[in-house]
XYZ file of C-alpha atoms in Angstrom:
290
model
C 110.660 27.388 125.892
C 109.883 26.064 122.494
C 108.038 28.593 120.330
C 104.924 27.134 118.802
C 103.424 28.134 115.473
C 100.466 27.694 113.415
C 100.430 28.225 109.677
C 97.128 29.869 109.048
C 96.436 33.060 108.043
C 96.295 35.283 106.527
C 95.861 35.743 105.065
C 95.980 34.978 107.092
C 97.506 35.411 108.328
C 96.501 36.831 110.446
C 96.232 40.222 113.868
C 95.689 43.942 114.191
C 94.512 47.025 115.849
C 92.643 50.299 116.214
C 92.918 53.647 117.832
C 92.166 56.648 119.985
C 93.156 60.088 120.948
C 96.869 60.748 121.399
C 98.549 62.323 118.383
C 95.680 61.612 116.078
C 92.673 63.844 116.451
C 89.075 62.549 116.063
C 88.364 64.885 113.150
C 91.405 64.076 111.042
C 89.353 62.006 108.564
C 88.159 65.226 106.953
C 90.333 68.185 107.642
C 88.376 70.888 109.409
C 85.239 68.731 109.918
C 83.710 66.938 112.853
C 83.083 63.601 110.999
C 83.148 60.622 113.251
C 81.962 56.963 113.334
C 80.397 54.711 115.976
C 83.304 52.315 116.282
C 85.851 55.083 116.699
C 83.690 56.812 119.273
C 83.256 53.429 121.139
C 87.002 52.769 121.221
C 87.750 56.400 122.062
C 85.408 56.256 125.035
C 86.657 52.934 126.305
C 90.354 53.958 125.746
C 90.911 50.235 124.740
C 91.879 48.484 121.622
C 90.874 44.847 121.514
C 92.872 42.756 118.978
C 92.202 39.245 117.745
C 95.403 37.237 117.356
C 96.491 33.538 117.126
C 99.117 33.380 119.811
C 100.592 30.287 118.196
C 102.160 31.810 115.064
C 105.905 32.406 115.486
C 107.269 34.959 114.721
C 104.021 36.857 114.126
C 101.974 36.163 117.198
C 103.314 33.845 119.980
C 104.122 33.540 123.679
C 107.745 34.265 124.726
C 107.082 32.687 128.145
C 104.032 31.309 130.072
C 101.141 30.812 127.700
C 98.047 32.894 128.556
C 99.978 35.877 130.100
C 99.321 38.887 127.837
C 102.704 40.367 128.987
C 104.473 37.329 127.295
C 102.445 37.716 124.057
C 104.647 39.104 121.259
C 105.528 38.824 117.626
C 105.536 41.168 114.575
C 101.738 41.655 114.413
C 101.389 41.880 118.143
C 104.002 44.628 118.499
C 102.625 46.481 115.444
C 99.215 46.446 117.160
C 100.683 47.594 120.410
C 102.551 50.443 118.638
C 99.438 51.565 116.793
C 97.504 51.531 120.008
C 100.144 53.604 121.756
C 100.200 56.230 118.987
C 96.329 56.463 119.183
C 96.449 56.863 123.013
C 94.908 53.335 123.706
C 95.577 50.413 125.970
C 95.870 47.395 123.706
C 94.384 44.079 124.792
C 94.474 40.762 122.949
C 91.949 37.975 122.481
C 93.725 34.766 121.335
C 91.705 32.585 118.895
C 92.084 30.488 115.830
C 92.125 32.121 112.388
C 88.769 30.659 111.353
C 87.161 32.498 114.361
C 88.702 35.923 113.794
C 86.393 37.371 111.125
C 83.348 36.263 113.145
C 84.813 37.886 116.312
C 85.383 41.089 114.278
C 81.904 40.967 112.749
C 80.204 40.505 116.179
C 82.288 43.248 117.871
C 84.127 40.865 120.170
C 87.362 42.359 118.912
C 88.005 45.781 117.261
C 90.639 44.667 114.783
C 92.608 41.739 113.368
C 95.570 41.565 111.112
C 94.888 39.736 107.847
C 95.204 39.844 104.121
C 92.364 41.400 102.026
C 90.180 39.065 99.916
C 87.415 39.947 97.511
C 84.575 38.734 99.724
C 86.016 40.283 102.950
C 86.532 43.680 101.279
C 82.699 43.783 100.887
C 82.294 43.357 104.625
C 85.338 45.060 106.277
C 87.768 47.949 105.905
C 91.534 47.287 105.331
C 94.311 49.653 106.220
C 97.463 50.381 104.222
C 99.674 47.186 104.339
C 102.059 46.666 107.229
C 103.511 43.565 105.676
C 104.360 42.358 102.162
C 105.133 38.692 101.343
C 104.241 35.759 99.086
C 103.390 32.080 99.481
C 105.607 29.072 99.385
C 105.332 25.467 100.713
C 107.165 23.167 103.188
C 107.852 19.770 101.797
C 109.963 16.775 102.596
C 113.638 17.393 101.919
C 114.395 14.071 100.335
C 112.066 14.362 97.284
C 110.202 17.706 97.768
C 107.133 15.430 98.386
C 107.068 14.633 94.685
C 106.230 18.254 93.832
C 108.029 20.149 91.030
C 105.211 22.419 89.898
C 101.892 23.700 91.351
C 100.180 21.183 89.093
C 101.879 18.402 90.936
C 99.678 19.187 94.069
C 96.906 17.065 92.590
C 96.213 14.199 94.881
C 98.582 15.455 97.613
C 97.653 16.148 101.259
C 98.128 19.682 102.354
C 97.956 20.754 106.055
C 96.051 23.935 106.760
C 93.116 25.849 108.239
C 89.835 25.493 106.440
C 89.159 29.060 105.328
C 92.558 30.486 104.485
C 93.719 31.523 101.011
C 96.530 28.926 101.423
C 93.970 26.161 101.593
C 92.119 27.686 98.592
C 95.401 27.428 96.571
C 95.789 23.715 97.581
C 92.156 22.986 96.516
C 92.602 24.911 93.224
C 95.230 22.351 92.305
C 93.178 19.508 93.574
C 95.087 18.724 96.720
C 93.244 17.388 99.745
C 93.235 19.900 102.686
C 93.819 18.235 106.145
C 92.442 20.785 108.594
C 93.648 21.534 112.204
C 92.325 23.695 114.998
C 94.493 26.346 116.683
C 97.305 23.760 116.863
C 101.013 24.415 117.458
C 103.228 24.447 114.381
C 104.997 21.345 115.424
C 101.810 19.309 114.720
C 101.819 20.607 111.099
C 105.510 20.233 110.553
C 105.759 16.658 111.972
C 102.928 15.452 109.816
C 104.841 16.444 106.676
C 107.985 14.859 108.118
C 106.220 11.560 108.927
C 104.175 11.449 105.633
C 100.671 12.028 107.112
C 100.538 15.107 104.963
C 102.721 16.160 101.963
C 103.010 19.924 102.303
C 102.050 23.088 104.026
C 101.330 26.256 102.010
C 101.736 29.449 103.840
C 103.542 32.785 104.128
C 107.232 32.549 103.112
C 108.625 34.511 106.075
C 106.586 32.649 108.630
C 107.572 29.342 107.290
C 111.262 30.418 106.892
C 111.372 31.327 110.599
C 109.267 28.247 111.656
C 111.634 25.838 110.179
C 114.505 27.092 112.446
C 112.654 25.796 115.471
C 112.629 22.133 114.323
C 116.029 21.391 112.702
C 115.483 17.604 113.519
C 112.693 17.298 110.909
C 113.355 16.183 107.297
C 111.505 19.153 105.758
C 112.389 22.368 103.932
C 110.996 25.276 101.880
C 110.477 24.215 98.242
C 113.523 25.775 96.522
C 111.735 26.674 93.288
C 108.103 27.594 93.964
C 107.255 31.183 94.957
C 103.732 32.241 94.322
C 100.663 34.351 95.226
C 101.990 37.720 96.431
C 100.192 38.876 99.663
C 99.744 41.803 101.937
C 98.639 42.007 105.614
C 96.597 44.983 106.816
C 94.704 46.100 109.885
C 91.088 44.960 109.378
C 88.057 46.662 111.007
C 84.324 47.309 110.777
C 82.986 48.456 107.399
C 81.583 51.683 108.824
C 84.666 52.625 110.783
C 85.929 55.186 108.238
C 87.390 57.658 110.781
C 88.958 54.821 112.664
C 90.552 53.649 109.461
C 92.050 57.088 108.663
C 93.524 57.373 112.122
C 95.132 53.871 111.881
C 96.520 54.721 108.356
C 98.048 57.835 109.825
C 99.655 55.896 112.565
C 101.025 53.343 110.100
C 102.417 56.187 107.895
C 104.278 57.652 110.721
C 105.692 54.215 111.701
C 106.967 53.722 108.206
C 108.460 57.261 108.002
C 110.291 56.986 111.314
C 111.579 53.407 110.712
C 109.534 51.747 113.405
C 107.939 49.108 111.023
C 111.297 48.218 109.527
C 112.829 47.952 112.903
C 110.068 45.575 114.182
C 110.399 43.518 110.989
C 114.154 43.178 111.383
C 113.630 41.990 114.960
C 111.081 39.319 114.181
C 112.112 38.197 110.665
C 115.842 37.802 111.039
C 116.828 41.104 109.411
C 114.287 41.039 106.546
C 112.096 44.100 105.974
C 108.576 42.821 105.380
C 107.300 46.441 105.326
C 108.640 46.754 101.712
C 107.435 44.867 98.665
C 109.754 41.905 97.851
C 111.852 42.089 94.738
C 111.134 38.507 93.508
C 109.739 36.773 90.449
C 106.551 35.530 92.046
C 103.879 33.476 90.232
C 100.403 34.923 90.255
C 97.610 32.401 90.462
C 94.515 33.187 88.423
C 91.251 33.059 90.384
C 92.921 33.363 93.777
C 92.455 36.827 95.418
């Protein structure tokens, strides 16, 4: 079955998780104390971790079979979430939704965590774990002429496919491109629009776009060969008051890095690349974009 993708994110991109019990004790946020928080207590009692994820973002969050069956939901962020849940003694469940809905779902308590990149305004409302993924942004353009784009300044007047509230759309707007928004659409819709000229580019995560292109070799599109910009991270995002929960998740992430689990999952889903390490690239930083 063709894997479908949506370039949103985070981020965000973005997906996620939270924890209970298992190898991480409830009082580990302050050694020797009984400090807790309401969210951690709620998750601990339910023994469930509810994760908001896209389900259409290969290779990060997608269905490897029949859509709608949680047993067929997989991808890097999905498996990271499952692994964290397991290490915290929780049963992990997923709510599939568009990126623009994820922060609202997190804020209302519909989900316990998502996976996304920290931004200045969201840091004021939510807590972010240590990074589980490092990357940077690039853009998909038409192969023939790179959609007439040689520098970021050439985005002026171009049409960029994307979700309304992502950092990628903010970058497009900063350089005066028109953002053409989509719902939780499959990646094919985005890619074909660049191919047929309805849009000119898609700005998104380098690794996601690199893998996404492999699914549609018939389209006359490619990653821009010269433009690498806006370094990013993805983290587990949770309620602002969930300080004990955060420390438990960070402990689980640290153990996953130490025993090689994160690197193994990354290699599986990103064609041998290790997204758990910062990339050694000359990446353009964009002033005013957080």
